[in-house]
Amino acid sequence: LAVYLLLWPEDGVIRKEDIRRVFDGSIFQQKADEYAEKCARQGRTRKAVVYGKRGY
């Protein structure tokens, strides 16, 4: 279910190549690139994420 929601095919059919990209991890880079392109079109900038920093 999570893979289907991540890919969300327009025609409702998930392709074998899409599933292979999930297993080898390349789908996540593709989705990140799509998100960055979408943000650029809308004039938004991506927020920087800082890991390991806690406000102690």
mmCIF file of C-alpha atoms in Angstrom:
data_model
loop_
_atom_site.group_PDB
_atom_site.id
_atom_site.type_symbol
_atom_site.label_atom_id
_atom_site.label_comp_id
_atom_site.label_asym_id
_atom_site.label_seq_id
_atom_site.Cartn_x
_atom_site.Cartn_y
_atom_site.Cartn_z
ATOM 1 C CA LEU A 1 0.000 0.000 0.000
ATOM 2 C CA ALA A 2 2.778 2.453 0.891
ATOM 3 C CA VAL A 3 4.552 1.849 -2.430
ATOM 4 C CA TYR A 4 1.325 2.412 -4.344
ATOM 5 C CA LEU A 5 0.735 5.683 -2.500
ATOM 6 C CA LEU A 6 4.341 6.761 -3.107
ATOM 7 C CA LEU A 7 4.197 6.064 -6.836
ATOM 8 C CA TRP A 8 0.494 6.809 -7.433
ATOM 9 C CA PRO A 9 0.344 5.801 -11.103
ATOM 10 C CA GLU A 10 -1.993 7.865 -13.275
ATOM 11 C CA ASP A 11 -3.484 4.813 -14.975
ATOM 12 C CA GLY A 12 -3.739 2.809 -11.742
ATOM 13 C CA VAL A 13 -1.201 0.156 -12.800
ATOM 14 C CA ILE A 14 2.211 -0.036 -11.140
ATOM 15 C CA ARG A 15 4.951 -1.030 -13.555
ATOM 16 C CA LYS A 16 7.581 -3.667 -12.783
ATOM 17 C CA GLU A 17 10.351 -1.120 -13.321
ATOM 18 C CA ASP A 18 8.825 1.168 -10.682
ATOM 19 C CA ILE A 19 8.909 -1.661 -8.137
ATOM 20 C CA ARG A 20 12.538 -2.399 -9.022
ATOM 21 C CA ARG A 21 13.425 1.251 -8.402
ATOM 22 C CA VAL A 22 11.870 0.992 -4.936
ATOM 23 C CA PHE A 23 14.074 -1.985 -4.095
ATOM 24 C CA ASP A 24 17.300 -0.416 -5.386
ATOM 25 C CA GLY A 25 16.462 2.965 -3.838
ATOM 26 C CA SER A 26 16.537 5.079 -6.983
ATOM 27 C CA ILE A 27 12.842 5.959 -6.681
ATOM 28 C CA PHE A 28 13.606 8.151 -3.670
ATOM 29 C CA GLN A 29 16.087 10.298 -5.593
ATOM 30 C CA GLN A 30 13.560 10.639 -8.410
ATOM 31 C CA LYS A 31 10.843 11.745 -5.977
ATOM 32 C CA ALA A 32 13.248 14.231 -4.346
ATOM 33 C CA ASP A 33 14.074 15.693 -7.763
ATOM 34 C CA GLU A 34 10.366 15.961 -8.626
ATOM 35 C CA TYR A 35 9.696 17.715 -5.314
ATOM 36 C CA ALA A 36 12.573 20.165 -5.860
ATOM 37 C CA GLU A 37 11.309 20.932 -9.361
ATOM 38 C CA LYS A 38 7.791 21.492 -8.038
ATOM 39 C CA CYS A 39 9.094 23.855 -5.346
ATOM 40 C CA ALA A 40 11.162 25.764 -7.902
ATOM 41 C CA ARG A 41 8.123 26.240 -10.135
ATOM 42 C CA GLN A 42 6.107 27.565 -7.201
ATOM 43 C CA GLY A 43 8.927 29.844 -6.061
ATOM 44 C CA ARG A 44 9.441 28.100 -2.737
ATOM 45 C CA THR A 45 12.763 27.146 -1.269
ATOM 46 C CA ARG A 46 13.455 23.927 0.554
ATOM 47 C CA LYS A 47 13.932 24.195 4.277
ATOM 48 C CA ALA A 48 17.263 23.033 5.616
ATOM 49 C CA VAL A 49 16.993 20.034 7.896
ATOM 50 C CA VAL A 50 19.530 19.789 10.675
ATOM 51 C CA TYR A 51 19.921 16.351 12.197
ATOM 52 C CA GLY A 52 21.433 15.713 15.581
ATOM 53 C CA LYS A 53 20.980 19.245 16.900
ATOM 54 C CA ARG A 54 18.921 19.555 20.042
ATOM 55 C CA GLY A 55 18.200 22.763 21.868
ATOM 56 C CA TYR A 56 19.612 21.785 25.247
#
